[in-house]
PDB file of C-alpha atoms in Angstrom:
ATOM      1  CA  MET A 229    -128.348 131.798 -86.187  1.00  0.00           C
ATOM      2  CA  ASP A 230    -127.358 128.239 -85.764  1.00  0.00           C
ATOM      3  CA  ARG A 231    -126.935 128.133 -89.636  1.00  0.00           C
ATOM      4  CA  GLN A 232    -125.272 131.147 -89.818  1.00  0.00           C
ATOM      5  CA  LYS A 233    -122.802 130.223 -87.348  1.00  0.00           C
ATOM      6  CA  GLN A 234    -122.199 126.865 -89.014  1.00  0.00           C
ATOM      7  CA  ARG A 235    -121.751 128.885 -92.475  1.00  0.00           C
ATOM      8  CA  MET A 236    -118.873 130.824 -90.657  1.00  0.00           C
ATOM      9  CA  THR A 237    -117.408 128.186 -88.579  1.00  0.00           C
ATOM     10  CA  LEU A 238    -117.181 126.078 -92.405  1.00  0.00           C
ATOM     11  CA  THR A 239    -115.699 129.536 -94.189  1.00  0.00           C
ATOM     12  CA  ALA A 240    -112.850 129.578 -91.313  1.00  0.00           C
ATOM     13  CA  ALA A 241    -111.951 126.046 -91.739  1.00  0.00           C
ATOM     14  CA  ALA A 242    -111.681 126.320 -95.384  1.00  0.00           C
ATOM     15  CA  MET A 243    -109.262 129.123 -94.785  1.00  0.00           C
ATOM     16  CA  LEU A 244    -107.125 127.038 -92.610  1.00  0.00           C
ATOM     17  CA  VAL A 245    -106.884 123.958 -95.179  1.00  0.00           C
ATOM     18  CA  PRO A 246    -104.288 126.144 -97.352  1.00  0.00           C
ATOM     19  CA  LEU A 247    -102.844 127.819 -94.242  1.00  0.00           C
ATOM     20  CA  MET A 248    -102.285 123.869 -92.899  1.00  0.00           C
ATOM     21  CA  ALA A 249    -100.729 122.597 -95.969  1.00  0.00           C
ATOM     22  CA  ALA A 250     -97.885 124.859 -96.594  1.00  0.00           C
ATOM     23  CA  CYS A 251     -96.668 124.415 -93.747  1.00  0.00           C
ATOM     24  CA  GLY A 252     -96.942 120.658 -93.657  1.00  0.00           C
ATOM     25  CA  ASN A 253     -95.930 120.238 -96.997  1.00  0.00           C
ATOM     26  CA  GLU A 254     -92.094 121.024 -97.917  1.00  0.00           C
ATOM     27  CA  LYS A 255     -93.012 121.816-101.732  1.00  0.00           C
ATOM     28  CA  ALA A 256     -95.290 124.371-100.773  1.00  0.00           C
ATOM     29  CA  ASP A 257     -92.973 126.796-100.229  1.00  0.00           C
ATOM     30  CA  GLY A 258     -89.576 124.875-100.767  1.00  0.00           C
ATOM     31  CA  GLY A 259     -88.796 125.446 -97.207  1.00  0.00           C
ATOM     32  CA  SER A 260     -88.826 128.796 -95.646  1.00  0.00           C
ATOM     33  CA  GLY A 261     -87.044 130.605 -92.793  1.00  0.00           C
ATOM     34  CA  SER A 262     -88.063 134.113 -90.837  1.00  0.00           C
ATOM     35  CA  ALA A 263     -86.746 137.109 -92.373  1.00  0.00           C
ATOM     36  CA  GLY A 264     -88.038 140.501 -90.414  1.00  0.00           C
ATOM     37  CA  ALA A 265     -91.055 140.155 -89.621  1.00  0.00           C
ATOM     38  CA  GLY A 266     -91.672 136.442 -90.529  1.00  0.00           C
ATOM     39  CA  LYS A 267     -91.644 136.786 -94.132  1.00  0.00           C
ATOM     40  CA  PRO A 268     -91.216 133.179 -95.849  1.00  0.00           C
ATOM     41  CA  VAL A 269     -87.673 132.813 -97.234  1.00  0.00           C
ATOM     42  CA  THR A 270     -86.347 129.749 -99.399  1.00  0.00           C
ATOM     43  CA  VAL A 271     -83.569 127.929 -97.635  1.00  0.00           C
ATOM     44  CA  THR A 272     -83.248 124.827 -99.730  1.00  0.00           C
ATOM     45  CA  GLY A 273     -81.688 123.829-102.865  1.00  0.00           C
ATOM     46  CA  VAL A 274     -79.366 126.624-101.983  1.00  0.00           C
ATOM     47  CA  ARG A 275     -75.599 126.059-101.596  1.00  0.00           C
ATOM     48  CA  TRP A 276     -74.739 128.276 -98.217  1.00  0.00           C
ATOM     49  CA  ASN A 277     -71.475 129.044 -97.582  1.00  0.00           C
ATOM     50  CA  VAL A 278     -70.549 128.370 -93.520  1.00  0.00           C
ATOM     51  CA  ASP A 279     -69.093 131.295 -92.105  1.00  0.00           C
ATOM     52  CA  SER A 280     -68.959 130.072 -87.957  1.00  0.00           C
ATOM     53  CA  VAL A 281     -70.398 128.262 -85.331  1.00  0.00           C
ATOM     54  CA  THR A 282     -70.455 129.043 -82.004  1.00  0.00           C
ATOM     55  CA  ALA A 283     -71.013 125.772 -79.729  1.00  0.00           C
ATOM     56  CA  GLY A 284     -71.079 126.267 -75.701  1.00  0.00           C
ATOM     57  CA  GLY A 285     -70.545 129.829 -75.877  1.00  0.00           C
ATOM     58  CA  LYS A 286     -66.900 129.632 -78.446  1.00  0.00           C
ATOM     59  CA  THR A 287     -66.742 130.868 -81.791  1.00  0.00           C
ATOM     60  CA  ARG A 288     -64.782 129.332 -84.589  1.00  0.00           C
ATOM     61  CA  LYS A 289     -64.020 131.250 -87.969  1.00  0.00           C
ATOM     62  CA  ALA A 290     -65.136 128.328 -90.926  1.00  0.00           C
ATOM     63  CA  PRO A 291     -61.884 127.258 -93.474  1.00  0.00           C
ATOM     64  CA  THR A 292     -62.598 127.954 -97.010  1.00  0.00           C
ATOM     65  CA  GLY A 293     -65.264 125.422 -98.323  1.00  0.00           C
ATOM     66  CA  ALA A 294     -67.378 124.181 -95.843  1.00  0.00           C
ATOM     67  CA  HIS A 295     -70.731 124.326 -96.594  1.00  0.00           C
ATOM     68  CA  VAL A 296     -74.004 123.182 -96.792  1.00  0.00           C
ATOM     69  CA  THR A 297     -77.256 122.121 -98.859  1.00  0.00           C
ATOM     70  CA  ILE A 298     -80.583 120.796 -98.025  1.00  0.00           C
ATOM     71  CA  GLY A 299     -82.806 118.973-100.213  1.00  0.00           C
ATOM     72  CA  LYS A 300     -85.889 117.527-100.086  1.00  0.00           C
ATOM     73  CA  GLY A 301     -85.402 115.151 -97.012  1.00  0.00           C
ATOM     74  CA  ARG A 302     -81.060 115.318 -96.948  1.00  0.00           C
ATOM     75  CA  ALA A 303     -78.596 117.889 -96.223  1.00  0.00           C
ATOM     76  CA  GLU A 304     -75.174 117.342 -97.426  1.00  0.00           C
ATOM     77  CA  GLY A 305     -72.090 119.630 -97.661  1.00  0.00           C
ATOM     78  CA  SER A 306     -68.453 119.677 -96.906  1.00  0.00           C
ATOM     79  CA  LEU A 307     -66.965 120.434 -92.783  1.00  0.00           C
ATOM     80  CA  GLY A 308     -64.130 122.082 -94.833  1.00  0.00           C
ATOM     81  CA  CYS A 309     -62.569 118.951 -95.861  1.00  0.00           C
ATOM     82  CA  ASN A 310     -64.687 116.052 -95.013  1.00  0.00           C
ATOM     83  CA  HIS A 311     -68.336 115.686 -96.509  1.00  0.00           C
ATOM     84  CA  PHE A 312     -71.113 114.665 -94.516  1.00  0.00           C
ATOM     85  CA  GLY A 313     -74.954 114.063 -95.405  1.00  0.00           C
ATOM     86  CA  ALA A 314     -77.609 113.553 -93.017  1.00  0.00           C
ATOM     87  CA  PRO A 315     -81.106 113.418 -93.203  1.00  0.00           C
ATOM     88  CA  ALA A 316     -83.481 116.545 -92.858  1.00  0.00           C
ATOM     89  CA  THR A 317     -86.815 117.406 -92.277  1.00  0.00           C
ATOM     90  CA  VAL A 318     -88.077 121.323 -93.324  1.00  0.00           C
ATOM     91  CA  ASP A 319     -90.950 122.425 -91.328  1.00  0.00           C
ATOM     92  CA  GLY A 320     -91.926 126.046 -91.726  1.00  0.00           C
ATOM     93  CA  ASP A 321     -88.856 127.983 -90.076  1.00  0.00           C
ATOM     94  CA  ARG A 322     -87.585 125.011 -88.171  1.00  0.00           C
ATOM     95  CA  ILE A 323     -85.149 122.097 -89.673  1.00  0.00           C
ATOM     96  CA  ARG A 324     -84.493 118.993 -88.158  1.00  0.00           C
ATOM     97  CA  LEU A 325     -81.756 116.895 -88.882  1.00  0.00           C
ATOM     98  CA  GLY A 326     -80.557 113.643 -88.004  1.00  0.00           C
ATOM     99  CA  ARG A 327     -77.277 111.399 -87.787  1.00  0.00           C
ATOM    100  CA  THR A 328     -74.491 113.268 -89.464  1.00  0.00           C
ATOM    101  CA  MET A 329     -72.404 110.560 -91.297  1.00  0.00           C
ATOM    102  CA  SER A 330     -68.825 112.143 -92.639  1.00  0.00           C
ATOM    103  CA  THR A 331     -66.295 110.804 -94.547  1.00  0.00           C
ATOM    104  CA  GLU A 332     -62.732 110.330 -92.365  1.00  0.00           C
ATOM    105  CA  MET A 333     -59.780 111.925 -94.665  1.00  0.00           C
ATOM    106  CA  ALA A 334     -56.918 113.352 -92.517  1.00  0.00           C
ATOM    107  CA  CYS A 335     -56.955 117.224 -94.304  1.00  0.00           C
ATOM    108  CA  GLU A 336     -53.302 119.066 -94.608  1.00  0.00           C
ATOM    109  CA  ASN A 337     -53.884 123.094 -93.712  1.00  0.00           C
ATOM    110  CA  LYS A 338     -57.118 122.279 -92.146  1.00  0.00           C
ATOM    111  CA  PRO A 339     -58.816 122.822 -88.761  1.00  0.00           C
ATOM    112  CA  MET A 340     -60.037 119.424 -87.629  1.00  0.00           C
ATOM    113  CA  GLU A 341     -61.484 121.274 -84.578  1.00  0.00           C
ATOM    114  CA  PHE A 342     -63.755 123.365 -86.446  1.00  0.00           C
ATOM    115  CA  GLU A 343     -65.158 120.251 -88.905  1.00  0.00           C
ATOM    116  CA  GLN A 344     -65.589 118.382 -85.092  1.00  0.00           C
ATOM    117  CA  THR A 345     -67.854 121.093 -83.519  1.00  0.00           C
ATOM    118  CA  LEU A 346     -69.422 121.871 -86.773  1.00  0.00           C
ATOM    119  CA  ALA A 347     -70.544 117.979 -87.247  1.00  0.00           C
ATOM    120  CA  ARG A 348     -71.480 118.083 -83.246  1.00  0.00           C
ATOM    121  CA  THR A 349     -73.529 120.941 -83.459  1.00  0.00           C
ATOM    122  CA  LEU A 350     -75.293 119.983 -86.911  1.00  0.00           C
ATOM    123  CA  SER A 351     -75.852 116.418 -85.824  1.00  0.00           C
ATOM    124  CA  GLY A 352     -79.075 114.883 -84.316  1.00  0.00           C
ATOM    125  CA  ARG A 353     -80.104 118.588 -83.865  1.00  0.00           C
ATOM    126  CA  GLU A 354     -83.063 120.755 -84.132  1.00  0.00           C
ATOM    127  CA  PHE A 355     -82.650 124.297 -85.411  1.00  0.00           C
ATOM    128  CA  GLN A 356     -84.710 128.181 -85.855  1.00  0.00           C
ATOM    129  CA  THR A 357     -83.906 129.108 -89.315  1.00  0.00           C
ATOM    130  CA  ARG A 358     -83.340 133.189 -89.692  1.00  0.00           C
ATOM    131  CA  VAL A 359     -83.042 134.520 -93.038  1.00  0.00           C
ATOM    132  CA  ASP A 360     -81.507 138.101 -93.457  1.00  0.00           C
ATOM    133  CA  GLY A 361     -81.106 139.010 -97.531  1.00  0.00           C
ATOM    134  CA  ASP A 362     -77.754 136.359 -98.666  1.00  0.00           C
ATOM    135  CA  ARG A 363     -77.256 135.171 -94.983  1.00  0.00           C
ATOM    136  CA  LEU A 364     -78.915 132.256 -93.120  1.00  0.00           C
ATOM    137  CA  THR A 365     -78.544 131.470 -89.289  1.00  0.00           C
ATOM    138  CA  LEU A 366     -79.093 127.836 -87.541  1.00  0.00           C
ATOM    139  CA  THR A 367     -80.020 128.615 -84.024  1.00  0.00           C
ATOM    140  CA  THR A 368     -80.710 125.399 -81.491  1.00  0.00           C
ATOM    141  CA  GLY A 369     -82.868 125.658 -78.308  1.00  0.00           C
ATOM    142  CA  GLN A 370     -79.353 125.530 -76.510  1.00  0.00           C
ATOM    143  CA  GLY A 371     -77.941 128.661 -78.527  1.00  0.00           C
ATOM    144  CA  ASP A 372     -75.355 127.321 -80.277  1.00  0.00           C
ATOM    145  CA  THR A 373     -75.301 128.732 -83.588  1.00  0.00           C
ATOM    146  CA  VAL A 374     -73.860 128.399 -87.258  1.00  0.00           C
ATOM    147  CA  ARG A 375     -74.348 131.562 -89.938  1.00  0.00           C
ATOM    148  CA  LEU A 376     -73.716 130.934 -93.480  1.00  0.00           C
ATOM    149  CA  THR A 377     -74.104 132.933 -96.174  1.00  0.00           C
ATOM    150  CA  LYS A 378     -75.437 131.774 -99.703  1.00  0.00           C
ATOM    151  CA  ALA A 379     -72.817 131.163-102.367  1.00  0.00           C
ATOM    152  CA  LYS A 380     -72.645 132.952-105.667  1.00  0.00           C
ATOM    153  CA  ASP A 381     -72.731 131.253-109.142  1.00  0.00           C
ATOM    154  CA  ALA A 382     -69.295 131.426-110.620  1.00  0.00           C
ATOM    155  CA  PRO A 383     -69.316 133.717-113.692  1.00  0.00           C
ATOM    156  CA  LEU A 384     -69.602 132.410-117.030  1.00  0.00           C
ATOM    157  CA  SER A 385     -66.588 134.443-118.760  1.00  0.00           C
ATOM    158  CA  GLY A 386     -63.446 135.173-117.177  1.00  0.00           C
ATOM    159  CA  THR A 387     -63.852 131.621-115.448  1.00  0.00           C
ATOM    160  CA  LYS A 388     -61.263 129.051-116.326  1.00  0.00           C
ATOM    161  CA  TRP A 389     -63.584 126.040-116.598  1.00  0.00           C
ATOM    162  CA  THR A 390     -61.824 122.578-116.098  1.00  0.00           C
ATOM    163  CA  VAL A 391     -63.498 120.106-117.911  1.00  0.00           C
ATOM    164  CA  THR A 392     -64.915 117.002-115.996  1.00  0.00           C
ATOM    165  CA  THR A 393     -66.559 115.837-118.596  1.00  0.00           C
ATOM    166  CA  PRO A 394     -65.224 113.908-120.037  1.00  0.00           C
ATOM    167  CA  ASP A 395     -62.321 113.500-118.322  1.00  0.00           C
ATOM    168  CA  THR A 396     -58.865 114.521-119.583  1.00  0.00           C
ATOM    169  CA  ASP A 397     -57.300 114.523-116.257  1.00  0.00           C
ATOM    170  CA  GLY A 398     -57.777 118.043-115.737  1.00  0.00           C
ATOM    171  CA  ARG A 399     -55.641 118.552-118.933  1.00  0.00           C
ATOM    172  CA  ALA A 400     -58.816 120.104-120.625  1.00  0.00           C
ATOM    173  CA  HIS A 401     -60.119 123.748-120.080  1.00  0.00           C
ATOM    174  CA  LEU A 402     -61.539 126.635-121.609  1.00  0.00           C
ATOM    175  CA  THR A 403     -62.106 130.539-120.767  1.00  0.00           C
ATOM    176  CA  PHE A 404     -64.976 132.486-121.982  1.00  0.00           C
ATOM    177  CA  ASP A 405     -64.135 136.444-122.790  1.00  0.00           C
ATOM    178  CA  ALA A 406     -67.182 138.282-123.242  1.00  0.00           C
ATOM    179  CA  ARG A 407     -65.698 141.561-123.861  1.00  0.00           C
ATOM    180  CA  LYS A 408     -63.861 139.768-126.601  1.00  0.00           C
ATOM    181  CA  GLY A 409     -66.548 137.548-127.861  1.00  0.00           C
ATOM    182  CA  THR A 410     -64.272 134.428-127.903  1.00  0.00           C
ATOM    183  CA  VAL A 411     -63.260 131.328-126.055  1.00  0.00           C
ATOM    184  CA  SER A 412     -59.786 129.938-125.463  1.00  0.00           C
ATOM    185  CA  GLY A 413     -58.020 127.054-123.424  1.00  0.00           C
ATOM    186  CA  SER A 414     -57.174 123.526-124.093  1.00  0.00           C
ATOM    187  CA  LEU A 415     -59.015 120.133-125.578  1.00  0.00           C
ATOM    188  CA  GLY A 416     -56.426 118.305-123.467  1.00  0.00           C
ATOM    189  CA  CYS A 417     -53.643 118.022-125.739  1.00  0.00           C
ATOM    190  CA  ASN A 418     -54.296 120.908-128.643  1.00  0.00           C
ATOM    191  CA  LYS A 419     -55.052 124.525-127.987  1.00  0.00           C
ATOM    192  CA  VAL A 420     -57.685 125.478-128.970  1.00  0.00           C
ATOM    193  CA  ASN A 421     -60.018 129.155-129.814  1.00  0.00           C
ATOM    194  CA  ALA A 422     -62.475 130.245-131.788  1.00  0.00           C
ATOM    195  CA  GLU A 423     -65.721 133.377-131.674  1.00  0.00           C
ATOM    196  CA  ALA A 424     -68.061 132.844-128.596  1.00  0.00           C
ATOM    197  CA  THR A 425     -71.677 134.851-128.599  1.00  0.00           C
ATOM    198  CA  VAL A 426     -73.223 134.467-125.186  1.00  0.00           C
ATOM    199  CA  ARG A 427     -77.251 135.119-125.520  1.00  0.00           C
ATOM    200  CA  ASP A 428     -80.355 134.322-123.660  1.00  0.00           C
ATOM    201  CA  GLY A 429     -78.892 131.132-122.326  1.00  0.00           C
ATOM    202  CA  ASP A 430     -77.131 129.873-125.296  1.00  0.00           C
ATOM    203  CA  ILE A 431     -73.713 129.935-126.380  1.00  0.00           C
ATOM    204  CA  THR A 432     -72.812 130.441-130.556  1.00  0.00           C
ATOM    205  CA  LEU A 433     -69.451 128.817-130.898  1.00  0.00           C
ATOM    206  CA  GLY A 434     -67.700 129.960-134.281  1.00  0.00           C
ATOM    207  CA  ARG A 435     -65.244 126.955-136.333  1.00  0.00           C
ATOM    208  CA  PRO A 436     -62.479 126.050-134.010  1.00  0.00           C
ATOM    209  CA  ALA A 437     -58.715 127.149-134.340  1.00  0.00           C
ATOM    210  CA  THR A 438     -56.174 124.512-132.629  1.00  0.00           C
ATOM    211  CA  THR A 439     -52.922 123.389-132.655  1.00  0.00           C
ATOM    212  CA  ARG A 440     -52.101 120.076-134.731  1.00  0.00           C
ATOM    213  CA  MET A 441     -50.173 118.373-132.054  1.00  0.00           C
ATOM    214  CA  MET A 442     -50.834 114.055-131.936  1.00  0.00           C
ATOM    215  CA  CYS A 443     -50.785 112.599-128.415  1.00  0.00           C
ATOM    216  CA  GLU A 444     -52.178 109.461-127.128  1.00  0.00           C
ATOM    217  CA  ASP A 445     -55.606 107.878-128.130  1.00  0.00           C
ATOM    218  CA  SER A 446     -57.243 108.245-124.919  1.00  0.00           C
ATOM    219  CA  LEU A 447     -56.605 112.384-125.295  1.00  0.00           C
ATOM    220  CA  MET A 448     -57.499 112.383-129.097  1.00  0.00           C
ATOM    221  CA  SER A 449     -60.757 110.573-128.586  1.00  0.00           C
ATOM    222  CA  ASP A 450     -61.873 113.386-125.621  1.00  0.00           C
ATOM    223  CA  GLU A 451     -60.527 116.010-128.302  1.00  0.00           C
ATOM    224  CA  LYS A 452     -62.807 114.872-130.466  1.00  0.00           C
ATOM    225  CA  ALA A 453     -66.090 114.622-128.138  1.00  0.00           C
ATOM    226  CA  LEU A 454     -64.901 118.329-127.098  1.00  0.00           C
ATOM    227  CA  LEU A 455     -64.537 119.820-130.725  1.00  0.00           C
ATOM    228  CA  ARG A 456     -68.451 118.516-131.307  1.00  0.00           C
ATOM    229  CA  LEU A 457     -69.507 121.505-129.574  1.00  0.00           C
ATOM    230  CA  PHE A 458     -68.074 124.395-131.337  1.00  0.00           C
ATOM    231  CA  ASP A 459     -69.775 125.458-134.916  1.00  0.00           C
ATOM    232  CA  GLY A 460     -72.926 125.950-133.699  1.00  0.00           C
ATOM    233  CA  LYS A 461     -75.364 126.776-130.385  1.00  0.00           C
ATOM    234  CA  LEU A 462     -75.171 125.637-127.404  1.00  0.00           C
ATOM    235  CA  LYS A 463     -77.293 125.429-124.200  1.00  0.00           C
ATOM    236  CA  TYR A 464     -75.796 126.756-121.315  1.00  0.00           C
ATOM    237  CA  GLY A 465     -75.993 126.648-117.281  1.00  0.00           C
ATOM    238  CA  VAL A 466     -74.101 127.495-114.209  1.00  0.00           C
ATOM    239  CA  ASP A 467     -74.781 126.078-110.845  1.00  0.00           C
ATOM    240  CA  HIS A 468     -72.718 127.662-108.721  1.00  0.00           C
ATOM    241  CA  GLN A 469     -69.379 125.922-109.922  1.00  0.00           C
ATOM    242  CA  THR A 470     -70.464 123.915-112.215  1.00  0.00           C
ATOM    243  CA  LEU A 471     -70.672 124.831-115.887  1.00  0.00           C
ATOM    244  CA  THR A 472     -72.706 122.430-118.553  1.00  0.00           C
ATOM    245  CA  LEU A 473     -72.828 122.534-121.895  1.00  0.00           C
ATOM    246  CA  THR A 474     -74.642 120.932-124.232  1.00  0.00           C
ATOM    247  CA  SER A 475     -75.074 121.178-127.715  1.00  0.00           C
ATOM    248  CA  GLU A 476     -77.629 120.500-130.266  1.00  0.00           C
ATOM    249  CA  ASN A 477     -75.558 116.738-131.545  1.00  0.00           C
ATOM    250  CA  GLY A 478     -76.430 115.968-127.910  1.00  0.00           C
ATOM    251  CA  THR A 479     -72.627 116.458-126.580  1.00  0.00           C
ATOM    252  CA  ARG A 480     -72.550 117.162-123.201  1.00  0.00           C
ATOM    253  CA  VAL A 481     -69.685 118.730-121.521  1.00  0.00           C
ATOM    254  CA  ARG A 482     -69.612 119.510-117.680  1.00  0.00           C
ATOM    255  CA  ALA A 483     -66.582 121.550-116.074  1.00  0.00           C
ATOM    256  CA  VAL A 484     -65.651 123.281-113.066  1.00  0.00           C
ATOM    257  CA  ALA A 485     -64.447 126.598-112.098  1.00  0.00           C
ATOM    258  CA  ALA A 486     -60.769 126.145-111.420  1.00  0.00           C
ATOM    259  CA  GLN A 487     -59.758 127.432-107.794  1.00  0.00           C
TER     260      GLN A 487
END
């Protein structure tokens, strides 16, 4: 009888080990929140747009651009204008943030009162998380609440992508048209267009047709780099508002969605 009890105890302990590891190790599920009947939902590695913050019984609507991303050991984002960062620990359906550090820019047409309220609410607090579809709610033990919505990736087609690497001072941009099967835009000085076929994470670009203007040397150098994307196959990826293009010859271009 004692041996039977011992076997039962060992079996129960073995079952508890993976459960305890999943709760104590962020890599087990990438961070989770509660949704409905406690179903784990990943909250880390996602850009969450801030919808509103409720503190001291008053709810303030967030300005466009306020967002939070919770990564491994750190949370960062924007209060609406100023950027911030803070140490972060994810433990099951709870998130603990350390002291928030932010930039101190004076921004026009941005509600600084909201920024101050959000910064205070996030700094040095522990939150209960709740996920409902694409919505995340962070609630403190005192009842302060931050409501957020999962940000969607910009569509490849129809978005004006402003090239940031190489740096053409915002002059270079590309727009893909899936219906026409083309890409068009500017290389920084000269205009360009070509056939573009998108399939399974790849883009096949045809031979480029460009204007023939002579520009300053730096722009011409960047144009030559961008031209190496054409007449071949590219790997592409969209991460929220950022597009990365990588050609078979090693050329790598980054661009952001125009606001």
